[in-house]
Amino acid sequence: MFSKQLLKWYEQYGRYDLPWQKNPTAYRVWISEIMLQQTQVTTVIPYYERFMKRFPTIKKLATATEDDVLLHWSGLGYYARARNIYKTAKIITEQYHGHFPETVDTISELPGIGKSTAGAIISFAYQKKAVILDGNVKRVLARYFAIESPINQKDTIEKMWACAEKLTPRQNAHHYNQAIMDLGATLCTRTKPRCAECPFIKTCQAHQQQKPTFYPIKTVKKSRPLKKIRMLIIYKNKNEILLLKRPASGIWGGLWSFPEKSEGGSGSNPSEEIFQIAQIPLQLKLINTLPTITHQFTHFTLEISPIIFRVKNQMLLKKLNTNEFFWYKLSTKLPGGVAAPVKNILDAL
């Protein structure tokens, strides 16, 4: 009954014109599903179209450089997604001759692909029965059944998978999966759900209780700690500034950024200071400061104080490793991906 009602609603109100719904190959579905993790559809669409224009096939993606992939991901955040996409593209090209596997278990073994994403690929690309349980689906089910336990607990997730398995029909599973995601994205939203327009208004338990936004229940998160850093914007001349490539692991892994220094120690606004960069003592003269930027991560808040310097001992600059450092000429093409705060600083210079 649930699936029939949902499919009837989808036939009239579902979304049929999303870019990844046109020619839904496994590659195109995969890229869209990864981009849609933690990100709204309206935000994803321009990034997806730009990404697919640059990397129209999995072979093009696998033979690109990681810098190029990160460059085309810049602004979407959660950059581990892009690094895993690059790894997976290489694995599929080298081990599967460029063809996506066709089972959930095999796809789930690839970097960055979980059970729900694998199910979406099987369902939308191959039109086979497969179950999905993304954020939208969890919210719909949590409200429909008024699930009282936190949905981020392991036992609750297992129960929701079993529930989703029972509800997903064998026939037209790809339409059902798209329908339940559309319902969560358009009507059963996180805030201000449009219950009056929902096909389940008479059977949804959360609506019967008159508290739909009470669900889904989540465990209370601890307050995020605050970390403070200074980003050093180092000019060599009027329009060339120093960028460095961050380590592959950690926040903004593999992206280009400014040299950093933790707050404290020698003061937040030094007028003249010697910084060790790549074991090279660069003597810097303070030129200006920019307004503080606050950036939210999942587990902490980062407070960035951008400080503009000019190098005094320029002879030492030749010693910088060009594989890790890059003198970027403002308003030209970046050497690779940059995080949103870095892009904002560059735009302000």
Tab-separated table of C-alpha atoms in Angstrom:
chain	number	residue	atom	x	y	z
A	1	MET	CA	0.000	0.000	0.000
A	2	PHE	CA	2.801	2.404	0.964
A	3	SER	CA	4.693	1.924	-2.300
A	4	LYS	CA	1.539	2.198	-4.426
A	5	GLN	CA	0.547	5.485	-2.790
A	6	LEU	CA	4.061	6.821	-3.157
A	7	LEU	CA	4.347	5.846	-6.835
A	8	LYS	CA	0.976	7.433	-7.570
A	9	TRP	CA	2.178	10.680	-5.978
A	10	TYR	CA	5.496	10.475	-7.836
A	11	GLU	CA	3.771	10.060	-11.178
A	12	GLN	CA	2.197	13.474	-10.745
A	13	TYR	CA	4.652	15.407	-8.586
A	14	GLY	CA	8.042	13.715	-8.915
A	15	ARG	CA	11.198	15.287	-10.319
A	16	TYR	CA	12.032	14.070	-13.815
A	17	ASP	CA	14.353	16.763	-15.154
A	18	LEU	CA	17.450	16.498	-12.961
A	19	PRO	CA	20.680	16.372	-15.034
A	20	TRP	CA	21.702	12.906	-13.819
A	21	GLN	CA	18.318	11.466	-14.783
A	22	LYS	CA	19.158	12.011	-18.437
A	23	ASN	CA	21.154	9.023	-19.688
A	24	PRO	CA	21.497	7.529	-16.176
A	25	THR	CA	24.647	5.460	-16.622
A	26	ALA	CA	26.333	3.988	-13.561
A	27	TYR	CA	29.078	6.613	-13.845
A	28	ARG	CA	26.673	9.559	-14.012
A	29	VAL	CA	24.493	8.218	-11.187
A	30	TRP	CA	27.550	7.557	-9.025
A	31	ILE	CA	28.922	11.099	-9.398
A	32	SER	CA	25.520	12.617	-8.630
A	33	GLU	CA	24.990	10.438	-5.558
A	34	ILE	CA	28.387	11.333	-4.110
A	35	MET	CA	27.844	15.050	-4.744
A	36	LEU	CA	24.383	14.907	-3.161
A	37	GLN	CA	25.791	13.606	0.121
A	38	GLN	CA	25.531	16.466	2.642
A	39	THR	CA	24.650	18.879	-0.193
A	40	GLN	CA	21.385	20.304	-1.540
A	41	VAL	CA	20.238	19.495	-5.095
A	42	THR	CA	20.169	23.164	-6.141
A	43	THR	CA	23.787	23.543	-5.038
A	44	VAL	CA	24.903	20.329	-6.733
A	45	ILE	CA	23.439	20.918	-10.218
A	46	PRO	CA	25.979	23.510	-11.507
A	47	TYR	CA	28.895	21.570	-10.003
A	48	TYR	CA	27.637	18.329	-11.516
A	49	GLU	CA	27.249	19.854	-14.977
A	50	ARG	CA	30.706	21.414	-14.839
A	51	PHE	CA	32.247	18.178	-13.541
A	52	MET	CA	30.617	16.039	-16.246
A	53	LYS	CA	31.679	18.476	-18.949
A	54	ARG	CA	35.298	18.168	-17.821
A	55	PHE	CA	35.140	14.407	-17.061
A	56	PRO	CA	32.435	12.960	-19.358
A	57	THR	CA	33.609	9.367	-18.870
A	58	ILE	CA	35.157	7.383	-16.075
A	59	LYS	CA	38.294	6.951	-18.201
A	60	LYS	CA	38.674	10.733	-18.506
A	61	LEU	CA	38.359	10.979	-14.736
A	62	ALA	CA	40.828	8.178	-14.052
A	63	THR	CA	43.486	9.686	-16.335
A	64	ALA	CA	43.160	13.214	-14.932
A	65	THR	CA	45.339	14.580	-12.145
A	66	GLU	CA	44.062	14.727	-8.587
A	67	ASP	CA	44.636	18.492	-8.646
A	68	ASP	CA	42.291	18.813	-11.618
A	69	VAL	CA	39.615	16.713	-9.906
A	70	LEU	CA	39.866	18.765	-6.710
A	71	LEU	CA	39.766	21.981	-8.738
A	72	HIS	CA	36.408	20.966	-10.211
A	73	TRP	CA	35.168	19.989	-6.754
A	74	SER	CA	36.186	23.282	-5.118
A	75	GLY	CA	33.304	24.808	-3.208
A	76	LEU	CA	31.341	21.586	-2.622
A	77	GLY	CA	33.202	20.751	0.578
A	78	TYR	CA	33.832	17.333	2.151
A	79	TYR	CA	36.845	16.895	-0.127
A	80	ALA	CA	37.446	13.293	0.895
A	81	ARG	CA	34.527	12.585	-1.454
A	82	ALA	CA	36.509	13.898	-4.424
A	83	ARG	CA	39.660	11.997	-3.457
A	84	ASN	CA	37.654	8.778	-3.138
A	85	ILE	CA	35.981	9.392	-6.499
A	86	TYR	CA	39.425	9.674	-8.062
A	87	LYS	CA	40.617	6.441	-6.384
A	88	THR	CA	37.475	4.568	-7.416
A	89	ALA	CA	37.719	5.758	-11.021
A	90	LYS	CA	41.237	4.323	-11.220
A	91	ILE	CA	40.153	1.010	-9.665
A	92	ILE	CA	37.211	0.598	-12.047
A	93	THR	CA	39.362	1.505	-15.046
A	94	GLU	CA	42.218	-0.809	-14.104
A	95	GLN	CA	40.400	-3.755	-12.471
A	96	TYR	CA	36.975	-3.707	-14.140
A	97	HIS	CA	37.990	-2.475	-17.612
A	98	GLY	CA	36.037	0.753	-17.141
A	99	HIS	CA	32.705	-0.955	-16.376
A	100	PHE	CA	30.928	-0.526	-13.046
A	101	PRO	CA	30.244	-3.750	-11.126
A	102	GLU	CA	26.583	-4.763	-11.013
A	103	THR	CA	26.112	-5.960	-7.437
A	104	VAL	CA	25.613	-3.908	-4.282
A	105	ASP	CA	28.238	-5.897	-2.357
A	106	THR	CA	30.955	-5.381	-4.980
A	107	ILE	CA	30.213	-1.684	-5.468
A	108	SER	CA	30.164	-1.148	-1.680
A	109	GLU	CA	33.792	-2.286	-1.485
A	110	LEU	CA	34.946	0.668	-3.608
A	111	PRO	CA	36.383	3.760	-1.841
A	112	GLY	CA	33.761	6.207	-0.630
A	113	ILE	CA	30.739	4.116	-1.653
A	114	GLY	CA	28.407	2.863	1.059
A	115	LYS	CA	25.477	0.489	0.882
A	116	SER	CA	22.905	3.192	0.075
A	117	THR	CA	24.971	4.763	-2.707
A	118	ALA	CA	25.608	1.306	-4.161
A	119	GLY	CA	21.872	0.645	-4.047
A	120	ALA	CA	21.175	3.890	-5.887
A	121	ILE	CA	23.632	2.960	-8.647
A	122	ILE	CA	22.102	-0.511	-9.072
A	123	SER	CA	18.574	0.880	-8.959
A	124	PHE	CA	18.879	3.930	-11.222
A	125	ALA	CA	21.540	2.763	-13.672
A	126	TYR	CA	20.625	-0.922	-14.004
A	127	GLN	CA	16.952	-0.672	-12.951
A	128	LYS	CA	17.247	-3.661	-10.642
A	129	LYS	CA	15.722	-3.922	-7.190
A	130	ALA	CA	18.050	-2.356	-4.657
A	131	VAL	CA	17.360	-0.569	-1.395
A	132	ILE	CA	18.485	2.941	-0.504
A	133	LEU	CA	18.586	4.638	2.888
A	134	ASP	CA	19.909	8.172	2.462
A	135	GLY	CA	19.046	11.134	4.691
A	136	ASN	CA	15.762	11.855	2.936
A	137	VAL	CA	14.585	8.249	3.194
A	138	LYS	CA	15.537	8.035	6.874
A	139	ARG	CA	13.541	11.170	7.618
A	140	VAL	CA	10.442	9.928	5.763
A	141	LEU	CA	10.511	6.538	7.496
A	142	ALA	CA	11.282	8.006	10.924
A	143	ARG	CA	8.231	10.245	10.665
A	144	TYR	CA	5.879	7.768	9.013
A	145	PHE	CA	6.520	5.159	11.708
A	146	ALA	CA	7.314	7.681	14.512
A	147	ILE	CA	10.571	5.882	15.299
A	148	GLU	CA	11.394	6.744	18.913
A	149	SER	CA	15.056	5.707	18.982
A	150	PRO	CA	17.882	7.917	17.654
A	151	ILE	CA	18.411	7.234	13.961
A	152	ASN	CA	22.184	7.507	14.270
A	153	GLN	CA	22.326	4.465	16.561
A	154	LYS	CA	23.453	1.184	15.030
A	155	ASP	CA	20.420	-0.878	16.042
A	156	THR	CA	18.007	1.774	14.724
A	157	ILE	CA	19.837	1.923	11.400
A	158	GLU	CA	19.612	-1.870	11.093
A	159	LYS	CA	15.855	-1.742	11.750
A	160	MET	CA	15.431	1.021	9.165
A	161	TRP	CA	17.301	-1.031	6.569
A	162	ALA	CA	14.957	-3.948	7.235
A	163	CYS	CA	11.960	-1.636	6.970
A	164	ALA	CA	13.225	-0.098	3.710
A	165	GLU	CA	13.802	-3.592	2.303
A	166	LYS	CA	10.178	-4.585	2.994
A	167	LEU	CA	8.741	-1.386	1.509
A	168	THR	CA	10.809	-1.382	-1.696
A	169	PRO	CA	8.826	-3.161	-4.433
A	170	ARG	CA	10.434	-5.645	-6.790
A	171	GLN	CA	8.854	-3.973	-9.822
A	172	ASN	CA	9.676	-0.318	-10.540
A	173	ALA	CA	12.095	-0.126	-7.622
A	174	HIS	CA	13.993	2.662	-9.406
A	175	HIS	CA	10.825	4.781	-9.547
A	176	TYR	CA	10.033	3.983	-5.919
A	177	ASN	CA	13.531	4.967	-4.782
A	178	GLN	CA	13.407	8.236	-6.674
A	179	ALA	CA	9.904	8.869	-5.322
A	180	ILE	CA	10.794	8.457	-1.657
A	181	MET	CA	13.865	10.667	-2.077
A	182	ASP	CA	11.742	13.293	-3.840
A	183	LEU	CA	9.148	13.159	-1.074
A	184	GLY	CA	11.834	13.801	1.534
A	185	ALA	CA	13.450	16.558	-0.510
A	186	THR	CA	10.298	18.459	-1.462
A	187	LEU	CA	7.553	17.814	1.137
A	188	CYS	CA	8.927	15.924	4.132
A	189	THR	CA	11.740	18.424	4.630
A	190	ARG	CA	13.849	18.799	7.757
A	191	THR	CA	12.141	22.050	8.741
A	192	LYS	CA	8.667	23.259	7.767
A	193	PRO	CA	7.383	19.983	6.258
A	194	ARG	CA	4.415	20.466	3.929
A	195	CYS	CA	2.218	17.805	5.533
A	196	ALA	CA	-1.010	19.083	3.952
A	197	GLU	CA	0.338	18.104	0.507
A	198	CYS	CA	1.730	14.713	1.553
A	199	PRO	CA	0.091	11.526	0.223
A	200	PHE	CA	0.525	9.955	3.682
A	201	ILE	CA	-1.249	12.654	5.682
A	202	LYS	CA	-3.800	10.114	6.982
A	203	THR	CA	-1.324	7.382	7.915
A	204	CYS	CA	1.859	9.207	8.990
A	205	GLN	CA	2.249	8.674	12.734
A	206	ALA	CA	4.315	11.821	13.265
A	207	HIS	CA	1.553	13.885	11.667
A	208	GLN	CA	-1.082	12.138	13.785
A	209	GLN	CA	0.917	13.167	16.848
A	210	GLN	CA	1.074	16.733	15.435
A	211	LYS	CA	4.844	16.866	15.855
A	212	PRO	CA	6.518	15.919	12.549
A	213	THR	CA	9.661	17.968	13.226
A	214	PHE	CA	10.219	16.005	16.456
A	215	TYR	CA	11.341	13.185	14.184
A	216	PRO	CA	13.854	11.897	13.311
A	217	ILE	CA	15.347	11.736	16.795
A	218	LYS	CA	19.111	12.127	17.030
A	219	THR	CA	21.505	11.830	19.944
A	220	VAL	CA	22.523	15.209	21.319
A	221	LYS	CA	25.779	16.380	19.800
A	222	LYS	CA	28.511	17.904	21.909
A	223	SER	CA	29.332	21.551	21.282
A	224	ARG	CA	32.039	21.970	18.675
A	225	PRO	CA	35.438	23.127	19.964
A	226	LEU	CA	36.938	26.309	18.538
A	227	LYS	CA	40.312	26.242	16.781
A	228	LYS	CA	42.125	29.428	15.789
A	229	ILE	CA	44.748	29.792	13.080
A	230	ARG	CA	46.476	32.540	11.156
A	231	MET	CA	46.633	32.192	7.389
A	232	LEU	CA	49.742	33.846	6.013
A	233	ILE	CA	49.152	35.606	2.716
A	234	ILE	CA	52.721	36.038	1.550
A	235	TYR	CA	53.430	38.306	-1.400
A	236	LYS	CA	56.571	37.918	-3.474
A	237	ASN	CA	55.653	40.956	-5.562
A	238	LYS	CA	52.509	42.960	-6.271
A	239	ASN	CA	50.396	40.093	-7.597
A	240	GLU	CA	52.115	36.798	-6.734
A	241	ILE	CA	51.286	35.017	-3.491
A	242	LEU	CA	52.468	31.768	-1.976
A	243	LEU	CA	50.206	28.705	-1.976
A	244	LEU	CA	51.136	25.350	-0.531
A	245	LYS	CA	49.659	21.916	-1.099
A	246	ARG	CA	48.134	20.406	2.000
A	247	PRO	CA	48.872	16.801	3.020
A	248	ALA	CA	46.588	14.165	1.495
A	249	SER	CA	45.056	13.333	4.884
A	250	GLY	CA	43.366	15.709	7.294
A	251	ILE	CA	41.121	18.684	6.612
A	252	TRP	CA	41.191	20.006	3.056
A	253	GLY	CA	43.514	17.138	2.149
A	254	GLY	CA	45.242	17.598	-1.205
A	255	LEU	CA	43.950	21.153	-1.664
A	256	TRP	CA	46.024	24.282	-2.146
A	257	SER	CA	46.001	26.767	0.711
A	258	PHE	CA	48.025	29.469	2.447
A	259	PRO	CA	50.743	28.682	4.979
A	260	GLU	CA	49.241	28.503	8.472
A	261	LYS	CA	50.328	29.255	11.991
A	262	SER	CA	48.378	28.417	15.125
A	263	GLU	CA	47.251	31.331	17.272
A	264	GLY	CA	49.419	32.169	20.246
A	265	GLY	CA	53.136	32.058	20.777
A	266	SER	CA	54.331	35.209	19.059
A	267	GLY	CA	51.116	37.256	19.046
A	268	SER	CA	48.262	37.467	16.612
A	269	ASN	CA	49.484	40.530	14.718
A	270	PRO	CA	53.275	40.524	14.526
A	271	SER	CA	54.773	43.562	12.806
A	272	GLU	CA	57.773	41.570	11.685
A	273	GLU	CA	58.486	37.923	12.245
A	274	ILE	CA	60.537	35.032	10.903
A	275	PHE	CA	58.444	32.020	9.904
A	276	GLN	CA	59.844	28.598	9.189
A	277	ILE	CA	58.284	27.414	5.924
A	278	ALA	CA	59.650	24.161	4.520
A	279	GLN	CA	62.557	24.628	6.983
A	280	ILE	CA	63.363	27.940	5.316
A	281	PRO	CA	63.430	31.007	7.619
A	282	LEU	CA	61.377	33.579	5.723
A	283	GLN	CA	61.548	37.071	7.178
A	284	LEU	CA	58.161	38.680	6.636
A	285	LYS	CA	56.972	42.250	6.985
A	286	LEU	CA	53.360	42.875	7.981
A	287	ILE	CA	51.362	44.727	5.330
A	288	ASN	CA	47.733	44.386	6.407
A	289	THR	CA	45.141	42.177	8.076
A	290	LEU	CA	41.796	40.977	6.743
A	291	PRO	CA	38.571	40.367	8.697
A	292	THR	CA	38.373	37.114	10.632
A	293	ILE	CA	36.600	34.225	8.878
A	294	THR	CA	34.635	31.538	10.708
A	295	HIS	CA	34.250	28.156	9.003
A	296	GLN	CA	32.192	25.266	10.353
A	297	PHE	CA	33.411	21.692	10.161
A	298	THR	CA	31.438	18.671	11.328
A	299	HIS	CA	33.402	18.315	14.573
A	300	PHE	CA	34.867	21.780	15.220
A	301	THR	CA	34.704	25.463	14.338
A	302	LEU	CA	37.711	27.054	12.663
A	303	GLU	CA	38.452	30.750	13.160
A	304	ILE	CA	40.816	32.089	10.503
A	305	SER	CA	42.760	35.343	10.829
A	306	PRO	CA	44.199	36.236	7.392
A	307	ILE	CA	47.367	38.329	7.622
A	308	ILE	CA	49.108	39.825	4.597
A	309	PHE	CA	52.909	39.835	4.529
A	310	ARG	CA	55.666	40.698	2.109
A	311	VAL	CA	58.867	38.655	1.957
A	312	LYS	CA	61.991	40.620	2.864
A	313	ASN	CA	64.682	38.005	2.155
A	314	GLN	CA	63.602	36.997	-1.343
A	315	MET	CA	66.799	35.138	-2.195
A	316	LEU	CA	65.613	32.250	-0.010
A	317	LEU	CA	62.437	31.804	-2.047
A	318	LYS	CA	64.286	29.802	-4.703
A	319	LYS	CA	64.729	26.998	-2.196
A	320	LEU	CA	61.017	26.270	-1.921
A	321	ASN	CA	59.994	22.860	-3.260
A	322	THR	CA	57.911	23.555	-6.378
A	323	ASN	CA	55.991	20.286	-5.940
A	324	GLU	CA	54.555	21.543	-2.668
A	325	PHE	CA	54.631	25.298	-3.174
A	326	PHE	CA	53.287	27.474	-5.931
A	327	TRP	CA	53.583	31.187	-6.595
A	328	TYR	CA	50.082	32.007	-7.708
A	329	LYS	CA	49.471	35.026	-9.901
A	330	LEU	CA	46.192	36.611	-8.859
A	331	SER	CA	43.219	36.300	-11.247
A	332	THR	CA	44.793	33.401	-13.167
A	333	LYS	CA	43.862	29.707	-13.145
A	334	LEU	CA	44.487	28.030	-9.820
A	335	PRO	CA	46.902	25.059	-9.689
A	336	GLY	CA	44.217	22.843	-8.158
A	337	GLY	CA	41.327	22.820	-5.729
A	338	VAL	CA	41.009	25.312	-2.892
A	339	ALA	CA	38.656	25.320	0.094
A	340	ALA	CA	35.850	27.882	0.282
A	341	PRO	CA	37.561	30.136	2.890
A	342	VAL	CA	40.739	30.246	0.797
A	343	LYS	CA	38.716	31.100	-2.315
A	344	ASN	CA	36.974	33.886	-0.405
A	345	ILE	CA	40.306	35.330	0.696
A	346	LEU	CA	41.693	35.164	-2.844
A	347	ASP	CA	38.604	36.966	-4.140
A	348	ALA	CA	39.126	39.711	-1.560
A	349	LEU	CA	42.738	40.418	-2.563
